[in-house]
Protein backbone atom coordinates (compact mmCIF):
# COMPACT_ATOMS: atom_id res chain seq x y z
CA UNK A 1 0.00 0.00 0.00
CA UNK A 2 1.48 3.33 -1.10
CA UNK A 3 1.53 5.85 1.70
CA UNK A 4 3.08 9.24 2.45
CA UNK A 5 3.11 10.43 6.05
CA UNK A 6 4.08 13.96 7.03
CA UNK A 7 5.40 14.93 10.45
CA UNK A 8 7.17 17.80 12.15
CA UNK A 9 4.47 20.44 12.04
CA UNK A 10 3.63 22.57 15.03
CA UNK A 11 3.36 26.08 16.38
CA UNK A 12 6.26 28.50 16.28
CA UNK A 13 6.82 32.23 16.62
CA UNK A 14 7.71 34.39 13.65
CA UNK A 15 11.39 34.10 12.82
CA UNK A 16 11.56 30.54 14.08
CA UNK A 17 12.26 27.28 12.27
CA UNK A 18 10.62 23.93 11.70
CA UNK A 19 11.67 20.81 9.83
CA UNK A 20 8.99 18.76 8.14
CA UNK A 21 9.46 15.13 7.17
CA UNK A 22 7.60 13.01 4.64
CA UNK A 23 8.10 9.27 5.05
CA UNK A 24 7.13 6.98 2.19
CA UNK A 25 6.04 3.39 2.47
CA UNK A 26 4.91 0.87 -0.11
CA UNK A 27 7.20 2.24 -2.80
CA UNK A 28 10.81 3.33 -3.30
CA UNK A 29 11.13 7.08 -3.17
CA UNK A 30 14.37 7.28 -5.15
CA UNK A 31 12.66 6.99 -8.53
CA UNK A 32 9.95 9.55 -7.77
CA UNK A 33 9.67 13.28 -8.22
CA UNK A 34 8.66 14.89 -4.93
CA UNK A 35 7.14 18.13 -3.73
CA UNK A 36 5.70 20.07 -0.83
CA UNK A 37 2.48 22.05 -1.11
CA UNK A 38 0.53 24.04 1.42
CA UNK A 39 -3.01 25.25 1.83
CA UNK A 40 -4.33 27.88 4.20
CA UNK A 41 -8.02 28.13 5.08
CA UNK A 42 -9.97 29.80 2.28
CA UNK A 43 -6.99 29.79 -0.08
CA UNK A 44 -5.93 27.63 -2.99
CA UNK A 45 -3.25 24.99 -2.64
CA UNK A 46 0.15 26.61 -3.17
CA UNK A 47 3.36 24.98 -4.36
CA UNK A 48 6.19 25.33 -1.87
CA UNK A 49 9.06 23.33 -3.35
CA UNK A 50 9.84 20.37 -5.57
CA UNK A 51 12.85 18.10 -5.92
CA UNK A 52 13.71 15.80 -8.78
CA UNK A 53 15.43 12.45 -8.82
CA UNK A 54 18.83 14.16 -9.13
CA UNK A 55 18.13 16.16 -5.93
CA UNK A 56 17.72 19.38 -7.93
CA UNK A 57 15.26 21.72 -6.16
CA UNK A 58 12.71 24.24 -7.36
CA UNK A 59 11.06 26.74 -5.02
CA UNK A 60 7.95 28.83 -4.98
CA UNK A 61 8.64 32.55 -4.98
CA UNK A 62 7.25 33.09 -1.48
CA UNK A 63 9.72 30.71 0.17
CA UNK A 64 12.92 31.23 -1.83
CA UNK A 65 15.89 31.81 0.43
CA UNK A 66 14.02 30.64 3.54
CA UNK A 67 13.02 27.02 2.86
CA UNK A 68 15.17 24.09 1.78
CA UNK A 69 13.83 20.86 0.30
CA UNK A 70 15.91 17.69 0.46
CA UNK A 71 15.54 13.96 0.17
CA UNK A 72 17.25 10.97 1.75
CA UNK A 73 16.62 8.01 -0.51
CA UNK A 74 18.26 5.61 1.92
CA UNK A 75 15.64 6.56 4.52
CA UNK A 76 12.85 6.80 1.94
CA UNK A 77 12.13 10.26 3.33
CA UNK A 78 11.85 13.83 2.10
CA UNK A 79 12.36 16.94 4.22
CA UNK A 80 11.47 20.60 4.24
CA UNK A 81 13.64 22.84 6.40
CA UNK A 82 11.74 26.06 7.07
CA UNK A 83 13.63 29.05 8.45
CA UNK A 84 12.66 32.67 9.10
CA UNK A 85 9.03 31.63 9.32
CA UNK A 86 6.35 34.27 8.86
CA UNK A 87 2.68 34.30 9.93
CA UNK A 88 1.73 33.99 6.26
CA UNK A 89 3.46 30.58 6.19
CA UNK A 90 0.64 29.26 8.39
CA UNK A 91 -1.05 26.41 6.51
CA UNK A 92 -1.51 22.68 6.23
CA UNK A 93 1.57 21.29 4.52
CA UNK A 94 1.30 18.28 2.21
CA UNK A 95 3.93 16.14 0.56
CA UNK A 96 3.38 14.64 -2.86
CA UNK A 97 5.07 12.11 -5.13
CA UNK A 98 4.85 11.05 -8.77
CA UNK A 99 6.90 9.06 -11.24
CA UNK A 100 6.35 11.82 -13.79
CA UNK A 101 8.01 15.23 -13.41
CA UNK A 102 5.35 17.69 -12.18
CA UNK A 103 7.62 20.42 -10.80
CA UNK A 104 5.34 22.88 -8.97
CA UNK A 105 2.07 21.79 -10.55
CA UNK A 106 -0.43 20.29 -8.07
CA UNK A 107 -1.03 17.22 -10.23
CA UNK A 108 1.03 14.69 -8.30
CA UNK A 109 -0.39 11.19 -8.07
CA UNK A 110 0.31 10.43 -4.41
CA UNK A 111 -0.43 12.76 -1.49
CA UNK A 112 0.01 12.67 2.24
CA UNK A 113 -2.61 13.70 4.80
CA UNK A 114 -0.84 16.87 5.81
CA UNK A 115 0.78 18.40 8.86
CA UNK A 116 -0.26 21.75 10.33
CA UNK A 117 2.19 24.62 10.65
CA UNK A 118 1.13 27.67 12.63
CA UNK A 119 3.32 30.77 12.87
CA UNK A 120 2.37 33.45 15.36
CA UNK A 121 3.49 37.06 15.25
mmCIF file of C-alpha atoms in Angstrom, residues 23-106:
data_model
loop_
_atom_site.group_PDB
_atom_site.id
_atom_site.type_symbol
_atom_site.label_atom_id
_atom_site.label_comp_id
_atom_site.label_asym_id
_atom_site.label_seq_id
_atom_site.Cartn_x
_atom_site.Cartn_y
_atom_site.Cartn_z
ATOM 1 C CA UNK A 23 8.101 9.274 5.054
ATOM 2 C CA UNK A 24 7.133 6.982 2.191
ATOM 3 C CA UNK A 25 6.035 3.387 2.470
ATOM 4 C CA UNK A 26 4.909 0.867 -0.112
ATOM 5 C CA UNK A 27 7.199 2.241 -2.802
ATOM 6 C CA UNK A 28 10.814 3.326 -3.303
ATOM 7 C CA UNK A 29 11.128 7.077 -3.167
ATOM 8 C CA UNK A 30 14.370 7.281 -5.151
ATOM 9 C CA UNK A 31 12.658 6.985 -8.531
ATOM 10 C CA UNK A 32 9.952 9.546 -7.775
ATOM 11 C CA UNK A 33 9.672 13.283 -8.220
ATOM 12 C CA UNK A 34 8.655 14.889 -4.931
ATOM 13 C CA UNK A 35 7.139 18.130 -3.729
ATOM 14 C CA UNK A 36 5.699 20.069 -0.833
ATOM 15 C CA UNK A 37 2.482 22.049 -1.109
ATOM 16 C CA UNK A 38 0.527 24.045 1.424
ATOM 17 C CA UNK A 39 -3.011 25.250 1.830
ATOM 18 C CA UNK A 40 -4.327 27.876 4.196
ATOM 19 C CA UNK A 41 -8.023 28.131 5.075
ATOM 20 C CA UNK A 42 -9.969 29.797 2.282
ATOM 21 C CA UNK A 43 -6.995 29.789 -0.075
ATOM 22 C CA UNK A 44 -5.926 27.634 -2.992
ATOM 23 C CA UNK A 45 -3.251 24.993 -2.644
ATOM 24 C CA UNK A 46 0.153 26.613 -3.175
ATOM 25 C CA UNK A 47 3.358 24.982 -4.361
ATOM 26 C CA UNK A 48 6.189 25.331 -1.866
ATOM 27 C CA UNK A 49 9.063 23.328 -3.346
ATOM 28 C CA UNK A 50 9.844 20.371 -5.570
ATOM 29 C CA UNK A 51 12.854 18.103 -5.924
ATOM 30 C CA UNK A 52 13.713 15.803 -8.784
ATOM 31 C CA UNK A 53 15.434 12.448 -8.821
ATOM 32 C CA UNK A 54 18.831 14.159 -9.125
ATOM 33 C CA UNK A 55 18.127 16.164 -5.935
ATOM 34 C CA UNK A 56 17.719 19.378 -7.929
ATOM 35 C CA UNK A 57 15.256 21.721 -6.160
ATOM 36 C CA UNK A 58 12.706 24.236 -7.357
ATOM 37 C CA UNK A 59 11.057 26.736 -5.017
ATOM 38 C CA UNK A 60 7.949 28.826 -4.983
ATOM 39 C CA UNK A 61 8.640 32.553 -4.984
ATOM 40 C CA UNK A 62 7.251 33.090 -1.483
ATOM 41 C CA UNK A 63 9.721 30.714 0.175
ATOM 42 C CA UNK A 64 12.920 31.226 -1.828
ATOM 43 C CA UNK A 65 15.890 31.809 0.434
ATOM 44 C CA UNK A 66 14.015 30.635 3.539
ATOM 45 C CA UNK A 67 13.017 27.022 2.864
ATOM 46 C CA UNK A 68 15.171 24.088 1.777
ATOM 47 C CA UNK A 69 13.829 20.861 0.300
ATOM 48 C CA UNK A 70 15.907 17.694 0.461
ATOM 49 C CA UNK A 71 15.542 13.955 0.174
ATOM 50 C CA UNK A 72 17.248 10.971 1.748
ATOM 51 C CA UNK A 73 16.615 8.009 -0.510
ATOM 52 C CA UNK A 74 18.264 5.612 1.918
ATOM 53 C CA UNK A 75 15.641 6.558 4.515
ATOM 54 C CA UNK A 76 12.847 6.799 1.940
ATOM 55 C CA UNK A 77 12.128 10.257 3.334
ATOM 56 C CA UNK A 78 11.849 13.828 2.101
ATOM 57 C CA UNK A 79 12.362 16.940 4.216
ATOM 58 C CA UNK A 80 11.467 20.603 4.245
ATOM 59 C CA UNK A 81 13.636 22.845 6.400
ATOM 60 C CA UNK A 82 11.742 26.061 7.066
ATOM 61 C CA UNK A 83 13.632 29.050 8.454
ATOM 62 C CA UNK A 84 12.659 32.667 9.096
ATOM 63 C CA UNK A 85 9.032 31.635 9.322
ATOM 64 C CA UNK A 86 6.346 34.274 8.859
ATOM 65 C CA UNK A 87 2.684 34.303 9.928
ATOM 66 C CA UNK A 88 1.734 33.994 6.258
ATOM 67 C CA UNK A 89 3.457 30.585 6.195
ATOM 68 C CA UNK A 90 0.637 29.261 8.395
ATOM 69 C CA UNK A 91 -1.049 26.414 6.509
ATOM 70 C CA UNK A 92 -1.509 22.679 6.234
ATOM 71 C CA UNK A 93 1.574 21.294 4.524
ATOM 72 C CA UNK A 94 1.296 18.281 2.205
ATOM 73 C CA UNK A 95 3.931 16.142 0.558
ATOM 74 C CA UNK A 96 3.384 14.637 -2.864
ATOM 75 C CA UNK A 97 5.066 12.110 -5.129
ATOM 76 C CA UNK A 98 4.849 11.047 -8.770
ATOM 77 C CA UNK A 99 6.905 9.056 -11.244
ATOM 78 C CA UNK A 100 6.347 11.821 -13.793
ATOM 79 C CA UNK A 101 8.006 15.227 -13.410
ATOM 80 C CA UNK A 102 5.350 17.685 -12.184
ATOM 81 C CA UNK A 103 7.622 20.425 -10.804
ATOM 82 C CA UNK A 104 5.342 22.880 -8.967
ATOM 83 C CA UNK A 105 2.068 21.788 -10.550
ATOM 84 C CA UNK A 106 -0.428 20.287 -8.067
#
